[in-house]
């Protein structure tokens, strides 16, 4: 059964575990950022946009310290202390906007020099092409920064596919597990929530999208963790299962 109905005007997609394997994020992107953060900060710490990320990290660190989650000090002028906190956030897979922004800048260098190439699932590109050809909007909502999202689609193993994406959203619109974020995305797309299909591999994200009024579809890919309460949602194993124009 297709999720595309007469009301559908846009498809909103998660990235990790939906368009690209989770292993690419956890086994390639995260280690790349961790391994190159020192070199990057040594070269670029004084850049205004990097200073913005560091200032935001210091703020987040203060909040963690207030909750007694973080005891090591951080100093905006100390690369070692910044790296300690960055690694602490990475180890906990924290959805930190400052961390994601900094990681995106590190990944940018890796994509541009060819060290990084994103693997998209084989069914992604042909089905997005079909959607675009039939005048559906295609948007991305990921906890990774908008920069990181654009870089990923621009540097895939099959080339630059940014022409297939109309809009990108990150946690600047809010948490992926809060209905308000999906309301804001619908507003930005100038659509009613009911006109949007959201596809993700995480049930709690789907619940938030459904609460906002979107149609929510669970994407099951190789390597994805089993999701509790997944029976509440229509499941797909390939975009061909659902992103097909009838």
XYZ file of N, CA and C in Angstrom:
738
model
N 0.844 -1.199 0.000
C 0.000 0.000 0.000
C 0.876 1.244 0.000
N 0.580 2.172 -0.902
C 1.387 3.378 -0.980
C 0.960 4.404 0.060
N 1.920 5.180 0.541
C 1.611 6.257 1.489
C 1.271 7.542 0.760
N 1.510 7.574 -0.542
C 1.210 8.766 -1.322
C -0.275 8.768 -1.648
N -0.988 9.776 -1.158
C -2.424 9.870 -1.385
C -2.725 11.156 -2.149
N -4.002 11.376 -2.406
C -4.407 12.586 -3.128
C -4.061 13.845 -2.344
N -3.927 13.723 -1.019
C -3.619 14.884 -0.176
C -2.123 15.175 -0.096
N -1.294 14.208 -0.439
C 0.147 14.337 -0.230
C 0.761 15.358 -1.181
N 1.572 16.248 -0.596
C 2.284 17.241 -1.395
C 3.797 17.192 -1.151
N 4.209 16.536 -0.056
C 5.638 16.511 0.272
C 5.991 15.254 1.039
N 7.250 14.844 0.892
C 7.802 13.731 1.666
C 8.977 14.275 2.465
N 8.944 14.037 3.771
C 9.991 14.481 4.694
C 10.769 13.258 5.139
N 12.092 13.299 4.999
C 12.912 12.114 5.238
C 13.950 12.344 6.325
N 14.105 11.335 7.171
C 15.255 11.217 8.050
C 16.447 10.778 7.187
N 17.649 10.877 7.718
C 18.834 10.413 6.970
C 19.350 9.082 7.506
N 19.876 9.083 8.725
C 20.533 7.907 9.304
C 19.553 6.756 9.451
N 19.842 5.636 8.805
C 18.971 4.473 8.897
C 17.769 4.544 7.982
N 17.685 5.620 7.185
C 16.563 5.794 6.265
C 17.056 5.952 4.833
N 17.927 6.925 4.586
C 18.496 7.060 3.244
C 19.918 6.528 3.168
N 20.590 6.442 4.322
C 21.961 5.920 4.355
C 22.108 4.985 5.549
N 22.963 3.993 5.491
C 23.080 3.042 6.612
C 23.544 3.716 7.900
N 23.031 3.222 9.011
C 23.483 3.705 10.313
C 24.998 3.537 10.445
N 25.536 2.484 9.862
C 26.973 2.214 9.989
C 27.805 3.350 9.403
N 27.311 4.020 8.362
C 28.071 5.125 7.787
C 28.234 6.251 8.795
N 27.170 6.522 9.546
C 27.222 7.598 10.534
C 28.115 7.202 11.706
N 27.897 6.005 12.251
C 28.578 5.615 13.486
C 29.985 5.065 13.259
N 30.218 4.472 12.093
C 31.519 3.853 11.849
C 32.422 4.678 10.933
N 31.851 5.690 10.272
C 32.661 6.522 9.368
C 32.640 7.987 9.800
N 31.448 8.593 9.825
C 31.377 10.029 10.099
C 31.826 10.390 11.515
N 31.279 9.705 12.526
C 31.642 10.048 13.900
C 33.133 9.847 14.161
N 33.715 8.696 13.760
C 35.166 8.543 13.971
C 35.982 9.573 13.195
N 35.537 9.949 11.998
C 36.268 10.949 11.221
C 36.323 12.268 11.983
N 35.181 12.681 12.526
C 35.151 13.934 13.290
C 36.034 13.829 14.524
N 35.959 12.714 15.227
C 36.773 12.540 16.432
C 38.269 12.558 16.100
N 38.635 11.897 15.007
C 40.050 11.791 14.648
C 40.635 13.093 14.092
N 39.779 13.986 13.600
C 40.269 15.198 12.959
C 39.946 16.473 13.721
N 39.289 16.347 14.873
C 38.870 17.559 15.579
C 40.074 18.391 16.037
N 41.127 17.735 16.517
C 42.291 18.498 16.987
C 42.935 19.262 15.827
N 43.191 18.570 14.741
C 43.791 19.220 13.575
C 42.918 20.381 13.094
N 41.614 20.160 13.083
C 40.700 21.203 12.619
C 40.740 22.424 13.532
N 40.695 22.201 14.846
C 40.698 23.334 15.781
C 42.036 24.072 15.766
N 43.125 23.347 15.637
C 44.433 24.003 15.555
C 44.467 24.959 14.362
N 43.879 24.538 13.257
C 43.920 25.347 12.037
C 42.861 26.440 12.002
N 41.703 26.177 12.641
C 40.553 27.050 12.381
C 39.883 27.636 13.629
N 40.463 27.459 14.800
C 39.799 27.883 16.034
C 39.384 29.350 16.005
N 40.164 30.199 15.371
C 39.893 31.640 15.392
C 38.887 32.088 14.331
N 38.468 31.173 13.473
C 37.447 31.555 12.495
C 36.163 31.922 13.222
N 35.494 33.011 12.824
C 34.281 33.442 13.548
C 33.218 32.360 13.664
N 33.003 31.593 12.585
C 31.963 30.573 12.631
C 32.340 29.418 13.562
N 33.633 29.144 13.700
C 34.083 28.114 14.638
C 33.989 28.647 16.067
N 34.319 29.915 16.248
C 34.166 30.534 17.564
C 32.708 30.508 18.019
N 31.790 30.662 17.084
C 30.358 30.566 17.423
C 30.026 29.183 17.967
N 30.562 28.140 17.319
C 30.332 26.771 17.794
C 30.949 26.575 19.182
N 32.168 27.072 19.377
C 32.842 26.904 20.666
C 32.081 27.623 21.772
N 31.593 28.820 21.493
C 30.808 29.559 22.483
C 29.551 28.774 22.861
N 28.912 28.175 21.869
C 27.717 27.371 22.144
C 28.075 26.122 22.951
N 29.233 25.513 22.675
C 29.681 24.359 23.452
C 29.922 24.738 24.911
N 30.503 25.903 25.126
C 30.748 26.373 26.500
C 29.422 26.551 27.237
N 28.417 27.091 26.540
C 27.091 27.249 27.158
C 26.489 25.894 27.511
N 26.583 24.947 26.586
C 26.031 23.614 26.843
C 26.771 22.946 28.002
N 28.075 23.130 28.045
C 28.880 22.564 29.129
C 28.417 23.114 30.473
N 28.131 24.409 30.537
C 27.666 25.017 31.787
C 26.344 24.395 32.228
N 25.458 24.144 31.278
C 24.180 23.511 31.617
C 24.389 22.088 32.116
N 25.311 21.351 31.474
C 25.625 19.992 31.926
C 26.224 20.023 33.332
N 27.077 21.016 33.592
C 27.702 21.127 34.914
C 26.659 21.420 35.986
N 25.679 22.248 35.657
C 24.611 22.552 36.619
C 23.831 21.301 36.988
N 23.704 20.392 36.027
C 22.998 19.126 36.286
C 23.936 18.067 36.851
N 25.176 18.465 37.128
C 26.211 17.566 37.660
C 26.543 16.433 36.692
N 26.292 16.652 35.408
C 26.640 15.652 34.415
C 28.077 15.817 33.933
N 28.623 17.011 34.117
C 29.949 17.310 33.596
C 30.788 17.962 34.695
N 31.933 17.368 34.973
C 32.783 17.894 36.046
C 34.091 18.465 35.532
N 34.507 18.057 34.324
C 35.743 18.596 33.770
C 35.519 20.028 33.302
N 36.460 20.928 33.553
C 36.298 22.313 33.117
C 36.465 22.444 31.602
N 35.930 23.524 31.055
C 36.126 23.820 29.638
C 36.578 25.271 29.514
N 37.463 25.514 28.582
C 38.011 26.848 28.354
C 37.987 27.082 26.848
N 37.322 28.152 26.428
C 37.183 28.434 25.002
C 38.515 28.624 24.307
N 39.589 28.881 25.071
C 40.913 29.062 24.486
C 41.757 27.792 24.535
N 41.220 26.754 25.188
C 41.973 25.513 25.367
C 41.439 24.435 24.444
N 42.214 24.092 23.426
C 41.778 23.062 22.484
C 41.587 21.727 23.190
N 42.469 21.400 24.131
C 42.344 20.122 24.851
C 41.012 20.020 25.573
N 40.595 21.089 26.249
C 39.344 21.028 27.006
C 38.137 20.978 26.074
N 38.235 21.653 24.935
C 37.139 21.584 23.960
C 37.014 20.165 23.423
N 38.161 19.558 23.104
C 38.145 18.191 22.578
C 37.590 17.219 23.613
N 37.963 17.375 24.874
C 37.435 16.503 25.928
C 35.913 16.545 25.949
N 35.367 17.741 25.855
C 33.907 17.875 25.917
C 33.252 17.347 24.640
N 33.857 17.621 23.485
C 33.343 17.102 22.223
C 33.281 15.578 22.266
N 34.340 14.936 22.736
C 34.357 13.479 22.817
C 33.325 12.958 23.806
N 33.145 13.691 24.900
C 32.131 13.317 25.895
C 30.741 13.342 25.269
N 30.463 14.354 24.461
C 29.162 14.449 23.784
C 28.993 13.334 22.753
N 30.067 13.064 22.001
C 29.998 12.020 20.975
C 29.736 10.652 21.613
N 30.429 10.361 22.718
C 30.251 9.071 23.394
C 28.812 8.843 23.828
N 28.102 9.922 24.116
C 26.710 9.825 24.568
C 25.709 10.035 23.438
N 26.222 10.198 22.205
C 25.367 10.447 21.044
C 24.385 11.577 21.341
N 24.895 12.631 21.971
C 24.047 13.763 22.323
C 23.668 14.551 21.072
N 22.400 14.938 21.008
C 21.915 15.732 19.877
C 22.197 17.202 20.155
N 23.457 17.518 20.265
C 23.929 18.859 20.569
C 24.060 19.663 19.284
N 23.340 20.777 19.201
C 23.404 21.603 17.994
C 24.813 22.130 17.764
N 25.507 22.506 18.841
C 26.872 23.024 18.704
C 27.811 21.935 18.200
N 27.682 20.736 18.758
C 28.506 19.614 18.303
C 28.229 19.308 16.839
N 26.954 19.239 16.463
C 26.594 18.908 15.080
C 27.133 19.959 14.115
N 27.092 21.221 14.531
C 27.610 22.286 13.677
C 29.118 22.139 13.478
N 29.840 21.873 14.567
C 31.285 21.694 14.476
C 31.628 20.455 13.649
N 30.913 19.353 13.886
C 31.158 18.138 13.104
C 30.956 18.404 11.616
N 29.904 19.160 11.284
C 29.629 19.453 9.880
C 30.804 20.151 9.211
N 31.441 21.066 9.938
C 32.588 21.784 9.377
C 33.788 20.853 9.190
N 33.960 19.915 10.118
C 35.052 18.942 9.982
C 34.778 18.007 8.804
N 33.539 17.539 8.696
C 33.186 16.656 7.588
C 33.317 17.357 6.249
N 33.059 18.675 6.237
C 33.159 19.415 4.976
C 34.540 19.226 4.349
N 35.574 19.280 5.171
C 36.930 19.103 4.640
C 37.125 17.686 4.112
N 36.550 16.705 4.814
C 36.666 15.321 4.363
C 35.920 15.061 3.067
N 34.734 15.648 2.930
C 33.990 15.489 1.669
C 34.727 16.168 0.526
N 35.257 17.350 0.796
C 35.871 18.124 -0.288
C 37.184 17.496 -0.770
N 37.929 16.831 0.127
C 39.185 16.214 -0.334
C 38.999 14.758 -0.759
N 37.742 14.292 -0.739
C 37.447 12.948 -1.228
C 37.584 11.853 -0.192
N 37.924 12.213 1.061
C 38.047 11.195 2.110
C 36.692 10.578 2.459
N 35.625 11.354 2.288
C 34.283 10.907 2.638
C 33.403 10.852 1.397
N 32.682 9.752 1.243
C 31.661 9.601 0.219
C 30.469 8.909 0.884
N 29.298 9.486 0.740
C 28.124 8.939 1.427
C 27.480 7.820 0.609
N 27.218 6.666 1.251
C 26.512 5.591 0.559
C 25.000 5.737 0.751
N 24.268 5.983 -0.307
C 22.807 5.991 -0.237
C 22.298 4.585 -0.568
N 21.208 4.177 0.083
C 20.582 2.923 -0.306
C 20.171 3.010 -1.782
N 20.259 1.878 -2.491
C 20.057 1.868 -3.942
C 18.682 2.379 -4.363
N 17.688 2.226 -3.507
C 16.325 2.614 -3.879
C 16.041 4.100 -3.683
N 16.989 4.840 -3.086
C 16.722 6.237 -2.720
C 16.640 7.135 -3.949
N 17.686 7.189 -4.733
C 17.742 8.150 -5.842
C 16.616 7.952 -6.855
N 16.381 6.722 -7.370
C 15.322 6.591 -8.383
C 13.945 6.992 -7.872
N 13.667 6.722 -6.609
C 12.351 7.080 -6.075
C 12.229 8.571 -5.785
N 13.319 9.210 -5.365
C 13.275 10.661 -5.195
C 13.130 11.342 -6.557
N 13.785 10.803 -7.572
C 13.622 11.351 -8.919
C 12.168 11.246 -9.366
N 11.535 10.133 -9.049
C 10.135 9.934 -9.433
C 9.225 10.923 -8.708
N 9.514 11.124 -7.423
C 8.713 12.089 -6.667
C 8.848 13.497 -7.239
N 10.080 13.906 -7.495
C 10.306 15.252 -8.019
C 9.663 15.413 -9.395
N 9.739 14.368 -10.212
C 9.144 14.429 -11.549
C 7.637 14.584 -11.486
N 7.047 14.158 -10.368
C 5.599 14.268 -10.191
C 5.216 15.427 -9.271
N 6.160 16.372 -9.118
C 5.895 17.647 -8.441
C 5.650 17.541 -6.941
N 6.207 16.516 -6.300
C 6.180 16.450 -4.845
C 7.428 17.145 -4.291
N 7.260 17.863 -3.190
C 8.427 18.400 -2.507
C 9.119 17.275 -1.747
N 10.442 17.348 -1.674
C 11.229 16.399 -0.884
C 12.077 17.210 0.087
N 11.946 16.909 1.380
C 12.686 17.640 2.413
C 13.365 16.660 3.356
N 14.387 17.150 4.044
C 15.157 16.345 4.984
C 15.007 16.942 6.380
N 14.852 16.072 7.386
C 14.884 16.495 8.788
C 15.826 15.564 9.523
N 16.974 16.103 9.935
C 18.000 15.302 10.586
C 18.565 16.060 11.763
N 19.068 15.317 12.756
C 19.748 15.968 13.883
C 21.105 16.513 13.467
N 21.647 16.027 12.351
C 22.862 16.608 11.801
C 22.579 18.004 11.266
N 23.579 18.861 11.254
C 23.384 20.239 10.806
C 22.961 20.282 9.339
N 22.345 21.400 8.951
C 21.955 21.574 7.552
C 23.181 21.488 6.650
N 24.299 22.059 7.096
C 25.533 21.940 6.315
C 25.888 20.479 6.095
N 25.845 19.669 7.157
C 26.193 18.253 7.043
C 25.237 17.527 6.104
N 23.957 17.881 6.150
C 22.971 17.255 5.266
C 23.283 17.562 3.807
N 23.548 18.831 3.517
C 23.838 19.231 2.136
C 25.115 18.577 1.634
N 26.125 18.507 2.500
C 27.382 17.869 2.105
C 27.172 16.395 1.779
N 26.361 15.723 2.592
C 26.124 14.301 2.366
C 25.503 14.066 0.995
N 24.464 14.840 0.661
C 23.801 14.619 -0.630
C 24.645 15.112 -1.805
N 25.555 16.034 -1.538
C 26.420 16.538 -2.609
C 27.591 15.616 -2.906
N 27.922 14.729 -1.949
C 29.113 13.886 -2.093
C 28.762 12.428 -1.816
N 27.880 11.872 -2.629
C 27.529 10.466 -2.478
C 28.382 9.630 -3.420
N 28.321 8.342 -3.236
C 29.105 7.445 -4.099
C 28.611 7.454 -5.539
N 27.386 7.974 -5.754
C 26.843 8.049 -7.118
C 26.730 9.492 -7.597
N 27.410 10.414 -6.910
C 27.436 11.789 -7.384
C 26.667 12.761 -6.510
N 26.437 13.939 -7.058
C 25.758 15.032 -6.369
C 24.253 14.909 -6.602
N 23.498 14.714 -5.506
C 22.043 14.562 -5.625
C 21.288 15.668 -4.891
N 21.944 16.801 -4.690
C 21.258 17.908 -4.012
C 20.100 18.445 -4.851
N 20.110 18.163 -6.144
C 19.001 18.619 -6.988
C 17.689 17.912 -6.644
N 17.763 16.842 -5.861
C 16.555 16.090 -5.497
C 15.918 16.579 -4.206
N 16.575 17.500 -3.513
C 16.101 17.945 -2.194
C 15.679 19.412 -2.270
N 14.460 19.687 -1.812
C 13.929 21.054 -1.838
C 14.246 21.839 -0.573
N 14.342 21.161 0.570
C 14.532 21.882 1.833
C 15.209 20.968 2.847
N 15.952 21.598 3.749
C 16.673 20.876 4.798
C 16.300 21.474 6.155
N 16.101 20.615 7.155
C 15.779 21.064 8.507
C 16.641 20.302 9.503
N 17.154 21.041 10.504
C 17.893 20.400 11.586
C 17.241 20.781 12.910
N 17.940 20.573 14.016
C 17.324 20.822 15.316
C 17.113 22.302 15.600
N 17.453 23.160 14.640
C 17.086 24.558 14.751
C 15.576 24.751 14.797
N 14.820 23.793 14.247
C 13.348 23.870 14.335
C 12.825 23.179 15.588
N 13.728 22.507 16.328
C 13.327 21.798 17.533
C 13.725 20.338 17.493
N 13.439 19.638 18.574
C 13.763 18.219 18.687
C 12.956 17.386 17.699
N 13.566 16.311 17.225
C 12.854 15.407 16.324
C 11.784 14.606 17.048
N 11.765 14.698 18.364
C 10.786 13.951 19.145
C 9.704 14.849 19.739
N 9.562 16.054 19.188
C 8.531 16.984 19.642
C 7.634 17.374 18.478
N 6.334 17.306 18.695
C 5.376 17.592 17.624
C 5.544 19.005 17.078
N 5.914 19.944 17.948
C 6.066 21.328 17.514
C 7.059 21.487 16.390
N 8.091 20.654 16.365
C 9.099 20.727 15.302
C 8.465 20.439 13.942
N 7.561 19.479 13.915
C 6.921 19.093 12.658
C 5.888 20.130 12.230
N 5.249 20.767 13.198
C 4.374 21.891 12.867
C 5.172 23.006 12.199
N 6.355 23.289 12.753
C 7.189 24.357 12.192
C 7.669 24.006 10.789
N 8.011 22.740 10.579
C 8.435 22.313 9.242
C 7.290 22.476 8.244
N 6.092 22.065 8.630
C 4.931 22.211 7.739
C 4.730 23.685 7.381
N 4.878 24.546 8.380
C 4.734 25.985 8.136
C 5.794 26.475 7.148
N 7.049 26.029 7.334
C 8.126 26.444 6.448
C 7.902 25.946 5.017
N 7.290 24.773 4.885
C 7.004 24.224 3.562
C 5.710 24.795 2.970
N 5.017 25.615 3.783
C 3.745 26.224 3.370
C 2.705 25.161 3.031
N 2.659 24.139 3.902
C 1.722 23.031 3.724
C 1.017 22.719 5.032
N -0.155 22.115 4.929
C -0.780 21.511 6.097
C 0.004 20.250 6.456
N 0.075 19.938 7.744
C 0.819 18.741 8.161
C 0.270 17.486 7.491
N -1.037 17.449 7.270
C -1.668 16.270 6.674
C -1.197 16.018 5.244
N -0.568 17.025 4.639
C -0.095 16.879 3.259
C 1.327 16.340 3.194
N 1.905 15.986 4.352
C 3.308 15.563 4.412
C 3.409 14.135 4.930
N 4.221 13.328 4.272
C 4.560 11.977 4.732
C 5.964 12.031 5.315
N 6.110 11.585 6.569
C 7.423 11.553 7.212
C 7.902 10.119 7.296
N 9.140 9.865 6.863
C 9.731 8.527 6.872
C 10.971 8.539 7.759
N 10.995 7.662 8.759
C 12.124 7.579 9.689
C 12.255 6.159 10.196
N 13.429 5.871 10.789
C 13.658 4.557 11.386
C 13.436 4.569 12.892
N 12.993 5.706 13.458
C 12.865 5.857 14.913
C 11.404 6.108 15.280
N 10.832 5.210 16.078
C 9.420 5.280 16.422
C 9.064 6.565 17.157
N 9.912 7.007 18.077
C 9.572 8.213 18.829
C 9.501 9.451 17.937
N 10.283 9.474 16.882
C 10.169 10.561 15.908
C 8.854 10.453 15.146
N 8.496 9.233 14.782
C 7.243 9.017 14.057
C 6.042 9.421 14.902
N 6.110 9.134 16.193
C 5.006 9.517 17.077
C 4.830 11.028 17.105
N 5.943 11.743 17.160
C 5.869 13.206 17.196
C 5.295 13.746 15.890
N 5.727 13.182 14.762
C 5.208 13.630 13.468
C 3.723 13.321 13.349
N 3.331 12.143 13.807
C 1.914 11.758 13.754
C 1.065 12.673 14.633
N 1.601 13.020 15.802
C 0.888 13.937 16.691
C 0.670 15.294 16.015
N 1.633 15.691 15.185
C 1.515 16.967 14.473
C 0.550 16.881 13.299
N 0.156 15.667 12.930
C -0.798 15.487 11.847
C -0.227 14.901 10.577
N 1.081 14.609 10.568
C 1.696 14.015 9.387
C 1.412 12.515 9.325
N 1.469 11.953 8.135
C 1.466 10.503 7.999
C 2.875 10.019 8.279
N 3.033 9.018 9.142
C 4.350 8.582 9.605
C 4.590 7.128 9.191
N 5.749 6.893 8.577
C 6.103 5.572 8.044
C 7.426 5.120 8.651
N 7.480 3.891 9.151
C 8.705 3.339 9.723
C 9.549 2.693 8.628
N 10.803 3.136 8.526
C 11.740 2.575 7.549
C 12.614 1.527 8.241
N 12.562 0.292 7.764
C 13.334 -0.808 8.331
C 14.463 -1.139 7.363
N 15.688 -0.900 7.805
C 16.857 -1.132 6.967
C 17.809 -2.102 7.658
N 18.695 -2.762 6.903
C 19.708 -3.631 7.516
C 20.552 -2.851 8.515
N 20.709 -3.402 9.719
C 21.514 -2.764 10.745
C 20.757 -1.833 11.655
N 19.489 -1.529 11.326
C 18.712 -0.655 12.198
C 18.295 -1.398 13.466
N 18.342 -0.736 14.629
C 17.859 -1.375 15.855
C 16.365 -1.662 15.762
N 15.946 -2.732 16.412
C 14.517 -3.047 16.498
C 13.826 -1.950 17.297
N 12.705 -1.470 16.790
C 11.993 -0.368 17.429
C 10.803 -0.870 18.235
N 10.684 -0.462 19.505
C 9.504 -0.824 20.283
C 8.271 -0.132 19.716
N 7.131 -0.796 19.821
C 5.849 -0.262 19.352
C 5.842 0.004 17.852
N 6.681 -0.702 17.135
C 6.743 -0.488 15.692
C 5.455 -0.931 14.996
N 4.687 -1.786 15.658
C 3.448 -2.272 15.059
C 2.422 -1.157 14.867
N 2.665 -0.014 15.504
C 1.742 1.113 15.362
C 1.858 1.792 14.000
N 2.906 1.479 13.252
C 3.174 2.215 12.019
C 3.309 1.280 10.825
N 2.913 1.797 9.676
C 3.182 1.091 8.430
C 4.694 0.993 8.263
N 5.193 -0.170 7.845
C 6.633 -0.379 7.692
C 6.995 -0.492 6.222
N 8.201 -0.014 5.891
C 8.743 -0.237 4.557
C 10.182 -0.740 4.709
N 10.627 -1.481 3.716
C 12.014 -1.937 3.666
C 12.766 -1.289 2.514
N 12.049 -0.621 1.655
C 12.621 0.085 0.520
C 11.706 1.250 0.194
N 12.263 2.338 -0.329
C 11.416 3.453 -0.743
C 10.453 3.025 -1.843
N 10.805 2.002 -2.572
C 9.899 1.508 -3.610
C 8.612 0.960 -3.023
N 8.635 0.584 -1.741
C 7.442 0.043 -1.093
C 6.383 1.098 -0.844
N 6.797 2.340 -0.794
C 5.849 3.362 -0.360
C 5.933 4.631 -1.174
N 7.101 5.014 -1.619
C 7.232 6.268 -2.353
C 7.035 6.026 -3.848
N 5.900 5.459 -4.156
C 5.553 5.132 -5.524
C 4.275 5.871 -5.889
N 4.250 6.506 -7.021
C 3.090 7.246 -7.463
C 2.117 6.293 -8.123
N 0.932 6.208 -7.562
C -0.067 5.296 -8.150
C -0.957 6.039 -9.141
